[in-house]
Amino acid sequence: MLRDITLGQYYQTDSVIHRLDPRVKLVATIVFIISLFVVDNWIGYCIAAVFLACMVKISKVPFRFMVKGMKSIVFLLVLAVVFNLFLTPGEAVATVWKLTITKEGIRIAVMMAVRLVFLIIGSSLMTLTTTPNNLTDGMEKLMAPLKIFKAPVHEVAMMMSIALRFIPILLEETDKIMKAQIARGADFESGSLIKRAKGMAPLLVPLFISAFRRANDLAMAMEARCYRGGEHRTKMKPLVYHARDRVGYVTVFGYLAACIFLGRIWNF
Amino acid sequence: MAIILDHVSHIYEKGTTMEAAALKDISLVIPDGQFIGLIGHTGSGKSTLVQHLNGLMKPTYGTVYYNGEDIHESGFDKKKLRSKVGLVFQYPEHQLFEIDVFKDVCFGPKNMGLSEKEVQLRAYAALKQVGLEDEYFYQSPFDLSGGQKRRVAIAGVLAMKPEALVLDEPTAGLDPKGRDEILDQIARLREETGITVILVSHSMEDVAKYVDRIIVMNQGSVMYDDEPREVFRHYKELEAVGLAAPQVTYIMQELKRQGLDVDTDVITIEEARDGILKALGLFSQREA
């Protein structure tokens, strides 16, 4: 039941996208998101769709996995579409009760839906093809200039990678404790909201204790290995750009340029 | 009156690339009052199997019957089933949550909707059954030692007065003394109450001394299902799947190979001692 959460899930396979430097993928994701909001015509969206489809194809991640991540935003999506559809002023197309659907409304609603869907697929493509460790490594490297302003870049990256690493562990733990309490007759599903909230104690108390225990163990293990922060710390696998990463950057910025200019030229 | 598994299979992540069969066509009859050892290597499916016994998991194919009723039929009272088939998970001390030991043990019977008095009587009896002294009853469960915590957790299940007690690796992470204490306590409990006990373990040594029947699991299937001494005769096959017979079996086999005419079917150290003495012609002296 709890295992269905795909947040930050990594899909193990071997593809060019998987092998790309995480910095490239981070930048590419940001560029892709920017492109979605800069572009406001159909040519642009077609280019974005083709680009995304190609990336998904190259990544060898089954499309099903991307759709899975979409389940969580269905509500948001419907909300955005409905509001835009009915509340945009303009040329009326149809009237349902007191609400009017306008031509502009349809246009904005569809655009919004496309943007959201592309956004989710694009960013889940990054998390599906990059291990959490790699991702935080990339972030640390990209944020490195902030160290000039005394920002604790390394520490934040370390905290993030630990947090990400612990998500599946704590999910599994939750599942286990839940089952153990159900075996003792606990009921997590029925009753009023207050009763259900109270009924969470048998789940939450052991979960917190377990989280603290694990944090303690981890801190101990890190100390035993003389961890003392980012100062003078070297990497076992330092991030180095390869030829494919340069190709990646060129492709991404080429895409952005194409999106903007082709859209301008053939705008209709 | 028994638990019956009829051609039960369980497949994780069915329909994805990560599809994995944890149980493959398992058929078992678990009659009342039997003491069963369920043995298997890590990943053999034993933990998955025990979660089918009280309906926590639903078989992908096949049926589980409790006292003749299909437990996944609509209208079947699963909550009652879970009080009848008490399941103690691995590291059960991780599920403790109440402010004191006594209250934690009360959790199970309270969920059954019993009266306050009955709940307390059961909790008290259960704590006595696992051999915890009164002085600990009103302490925080988190202040106890590892072995004591585990006993409290087992008491938490016993307080529901189950007809069958399933223990998933109850000795994991305990020292030899703690292990023997827990196992002896379970054996005594079974003698006193006559309940069915299913002991899940990866160690033959643990269970050989106590159980009437051993079920060996390998890669989701039942490999052997027989009396301990029958199962241990296959010690070579057991080794091949990463398990081992008790050490005495090896000693006796080796003695036999070296020419001493001993009974190789023994399973406990006491039996082995008697067998060797007998083979050496010293048995009568010891008895006298």
Coordinates of N, CA, C and O in Angstrom, one line a residue, chain A residues 1 3-4 9 11 62 64-65 68 173 175-188 190 199 201-207 209-210 213-214, chain B residues 12-13 15-18 51 54 56-57 79 82-83 85-87 89-90 94-98 103-109 111-112 142 153 156-157 160:
Chain A
M1 N 0.8 -1.2 0.0 CA 0.0 0.0 0.0 C 0.9 1.3 0.0 O 0.7 2.2 -0.8
R3 N 4.0 1.3 -0.6 CA 5.1 1.1 -1.6 C 4.9 1.8 -2.9 O 5.7 2.0 -3.7
D4 N 3.6 2.2 -3.1 CA 3.3 2.8 -4.4 C 3.8 4.2 -4.6 O 3.7 4.7 -5.7
Q9 N 11.9 8.0 -6.9 CA 12.2 6.6 -7.2 C 13.2 6.5 -8.3 O 13.0 7.2 -9.3
Y11 N 14.8 4.2 -11.3 CA 14.6 3.1 -12.1 C 15.9 2.6 -12.7 O 16.5 3.3 -13.5
P62 N 10.2 2.6 -18.7 CA 8.9 2.4 -19.3 C 8.0 3.6 -19.0 O 8.0 4.2 -17.9
R64 N 5.0 3.8 -18.3 CA 4.1 3.6 -17.2 C 4.6 4.2 -15.9 O 3.8 4.7 -15.1
F65 N 5.9 4.2 -15.7 CA 6.5 4.7 -14.4 C 6.3 6.2 -14.3 O 6.1 6.7 -13.2
K68 N 2.7 6.9 -13.4 CA 2.4 6.6 -12.0 C 2.6 7.8 -11.2 O 1.8 8.1 -10.3
E173 N 9.6 0.5 7.3 CA 9.4 0.4 8.7 C 7.9 0.6 9.1 O 7.4 -0.1 9.9
D175 N 5.4 0.2 7.2 CA 4.6 -0.9 6.7 C 4.7 -2.1 7.8 O 3.7 -2.7 8.1
K176 N 5.9 -2.3 8.3 CA 6.1 -3.4 9.2 C 5.3 -3.2 10.5 O 4.6 -4.0 11.0
I177 N 5.5 -1.9 11.1 CA 4.9 -1.6 12.3 C 3.4 -1.7 12.2 O 2.6 -2.2 13.0
M178 N 2.9 -1.2 11.1 CA 1.4 -1.2 10.8 C 0.9 -2.6 10.8 O -0.1 -2.9 11.5
K179 N 1.6 -3.5 10.2 CA 1.2 -4.9 10.1 C 1.2 -5.5 11.5 O 0.3 -6.2 11.9
A180 N 2.3 -5.2 12.3 CA 2.4 -5.7 13.6 C 1.2 -5.3 14.5 O 0.7 -6.1 15.3
Q181 N 0.9 -4.0 14.4 CA -0.3 -3.5 15.2 C -1.6 -4.0 14.7 O -2.5 -4.3 15.5
I182 N -1.7 -4.2 13.4 CA -3.0 -4.8 12.9 C -3.1 -6.2 13.4 O -4.2 -6.7 13.8
A183 N -2.0 -6.9 13.5 CA -2.0 -8.3 14.0 C -2.4 -8.3 15.5 O -2.9 -9.3 16.0
R184 N -2.3 -7.1 16.2 CA -2.8 -7.0 17.5 C -4.1 -6.4 17.6 O -4.6 -5.9 18.6
G185 N -4.8 -6.4 16.5 CA -6.2 -5.9 16.4 C -6.3 -4.4 16.2 O -7.5 -3.9 16.4
A186 N -5.3 -3.7 15.9 CA -5.4 -2.2 15.7 C -6.2 -2.0 14.4 O -6.2 -2.8 13.5
D187 N -6.9 -0.8 14.4 CA -7.7 -0.5 13.2 C -7.3 0.9 12.8 O -7.5 1.8 13.5
F188 N -6.7 1.0 11.6 CA -6.3 2.3 11.1 C -7.2 2.9 10.1 O -7.0 3.9 9.6
S190 N -11.1 2.6 10.1 CA -12.5 3.0 10.3 C -12.5 3.9 11.5 O -11.6 4.2 12.2
G199 N -5.8 6.8 17.0 CA -5.4 5.4 16.7 C -4.0 5.4 16.0 O -3.5 4.3 15.8
A201 N -1.3 6.7 17.2 CA -0.2 6.6 18.2 C 0.6 5.3 18.2 O 1.8 5.3 18.2
P202 N -0.1 4.1 18.1 CA 0.6 2.9 18.1 C 1.5 2.7 16.8 O 2.4 1.9 16.8
L203 N 1.3 3.6 15.8 CA 2.1 3.5 14.6 C 3.2 4.6 14.7 O 4.4 4.3 14.5
L204 N 2.8 5.8 15.2 CA 3.8 6.9 15.2 C 4.8 6.8 16.2 O 6.0 7.1 16.0
V205 N 4.4 6.4 17.4 CA 5.4 6.3 18.5 C 6.6 5.4 18.1 O 7.7 5.8 18.2
P206 N 6.3 4.1 17.7 CA 7.4 3.2 17.4 C 8.2 3.8 16.2 O 9.4 3.6 16.1
L207 N 7.5 4.5 15.3 CA 8.2 5.0 14.1 C 9.2 6.1 14.4 O 10.3 6.1 13.9
I209 N 10.5 6.5 17.4 CA 11.6 5.9 18.1 C 12.6 5.2 17.2 O 13.8 5.3 17.3
S210 N 12.1 4.5 16.2 CA 12.9 3.9 15.2 C 13.8 4.9 14.4 O 14.9 4.7 14.2
R213 N 16.5 6.1 16.6 CA 17.5 5.0 16.8 C 18.4 5.0 15.6 O 19.6 4.9 15.7
R214 N 17.8 5.0 14.4 CA 18.6 5.0 13.2 C 19.5 6.2 13.0 O 20.6 6.1 12.6
Chain B
Y12 N 4.7 -11.0 -5.7 CA 4.9 -9.6 -5.5 C 5.0 -8.8 -6.8 O 5.6 -9.3 -7.7
E13 N 4.5 -7.6 -6.8 CA 4.6 -6.7 -7.9 C 4.1 -7.4 -9.2 O 4.8 -7.3 -10.2
G15 N 2.7 -8.3 -12.6 CA 2.5 -7.5 -13.8 C 3.5 -6.4 -14.1 O 3.4 -5.6 -15.0
T16 N 4.6 -6.4 -13.3 CA 5.7 -5.4 -13.5 C 7.0 -6.2 -13.8 O 7.0 -7.4 -13.7
T17 N 8.0 -5.5 -14.2 CA 9.3 -6.1 -14.4 C 9.9 -6.7 -13.2 O 10.8 -7.6 -13.2
M18 N 9.4 -6.2 -12.0 CA 10.0 -6.7 -10.8 C 9.2 -7.8 -10.1 O 9.3 -8.1 -9.0
Q51 N 2.5 -14.4 7.1 CA 1.5 -13.3 7.0 C 0.2 -13.7 6.3 O -0.8 -13.0 6.4
N54 N -2.7 -15.2 9.1 CA -3.7 -14.4 9.8 C -4.3 -13.3 8.9 O -4.9 -12.4 9.4
L56 N -3.0 -11.1 6.9 CA -2.4 -9.8 6.6 C -2.1 -9.7 5.2 O -2.0 -8.6 4.6
M57 N -1.8 -10.8 4.5 CA -1.5 -10.8 3.1 C -2.5 -11.7 2.4 O -3.0 -12.7 3.0
K79 N -10.6 -9.5 12.1 CA -10.1 -9.0 13.4 C -10.1 -10.2 14.4 O -9.2 -10.3 15.2
R82 N -7.4 -12.6 13.7 CA -6.0 -12.1 14.2 C -5.8 -12.3 15.6 O -4.7 -12.3 16.1
S83 N -7.0 -12.3 16.4 CA -6.8 -12.6 17.8 C -6.7 -14.1 18.0 O -6.2 -14.6 19.0
V85 N -5.2 -16.3 15.6 CA -3.9 -16.7 15.1 C -3.0 -15.5 15.5 O -2.9 -14.5 14.8
G86 N -2.3 -15.6 16.6 CA -1.4 -14.5 17.1 C -0.1 -14.5 16.3 O 0.6 -15.5 16.3
L87 N 0.2 -13.4 15.7 CA 1.5 -13.3 15.0 C 2.4 -12.4 15.6 O 2.1 -11.2 15.9
F89 N 5.8 -10.6 15.1 CA 6.8 -10.3 14.0 C 8.2 -10.4 14.5 O 8.5 -10.4 15.7
Q90 N 9.1 -10.3 13.5 CA 10.5 -10.2 13.8 C 10.8 -8.9 14.5 O 10.2 -7.9 14.2
H94 N 10.1 -3.6 18.5 CA 10.0 -2.3 17.8 C 8.6 -1.8 17.7 O 8.4 -0.8 17.2
Q95 N 7.7 -2.6 18.1 CA 6.3 -2.2 18.0 C 5.7 -1.6 19.3 O 4.6 -1.2 19.4
L96 N 6.5 -1.7 20.4 CA 6.1 -1.2 21.7 C 5.8 0.3 21.6 O 6.6 1.0 21.0
F97 N 4.8 0.8 22.3 CA 4.5 2.3 22.2 C 3.9 2.9 23.4 O 4.0 4.1 23.6
E98 N 3.4 2.1 24.3 CA 2.7 2.7 25.5 C 3.6 3.2 26.5 O 4.8 3.0 26.5
K103 N 0.3 -1.4 30.1 CA -0.6 -0.8 29.2 C -0.4 -1.3 27.8 O -1.3 -1.5 27.0
D104 N 0.9 -1.5 27.5 CA 1.2 -2.0 26.1 C 0.6 -3.4 25.9 O 0.1 -3.7 24.8
V105 N 0.7 -4.3 26.9 CA 0.2 -5.6 26.8 C -1.3 -5.6 26.7 O -2.0 -6.4 26.0
C106 N -1.9 -4.6 27.3 CA -3.4 -4.4 27.2 C -3.9 -4.1 25.8 O -5.1 -4.3 25.5
F107 N -3.1 -3.5 25.0 CA -3.5 -3.0 23.7 C -4.3 -4.1 22.8 O -5.3 -3.8 22.3
G108 N -3.7 -5.3 22.8 CA -4.3 -6.4 22.0 C -5.7 -6.7 22.5 O -6.7 -6.6 21.8
P109 N -5.8 -7.2 23.8 CA -7.2 -7.5 24.3 C -8.2 -6.3 24.2 O -9.4 -6.5 24.0
N111 N -8.4 -4.0 22.0 CA -8.9 -4.0 20.6 C -9.9 -5.0 20.3 O -10.7 -4.9 19.4
M112 N -9.9 -6.1 21.1 CA -10.9 -7.1 20.9 C -12.3 -6.7 21.5 O -13.3 -7.4 21.4
F142 N 10.6 1.1 27.2 CA 11.8 1.5 26.5 C 13.0 1.4 27.5 O 14.2 1.5 27.1
A153 N 6.6 -7.9 24.2 CA 6.0 -7.9 22.9 C 5.2 -9.2 22.7 O 4.1 -9.2 22.1
G156 N 2.2 -9.3 24.6 CA 1.2 -8.4 23.9 C 0.3 -9.3 23.0 O -0.9 -9.0 22.8
V157 N 0.9 -10.3 22.4 CA 0.1 -11.1 21.5 C -0.6 -12.2 22.3 O -1.8 -12.5 22.0
M160 N -4.1 -11.9 23.9 CA -5.3 -12.0 23.1 C -5.8 -13.5 23.1 O -6.8 -13.8 22.5

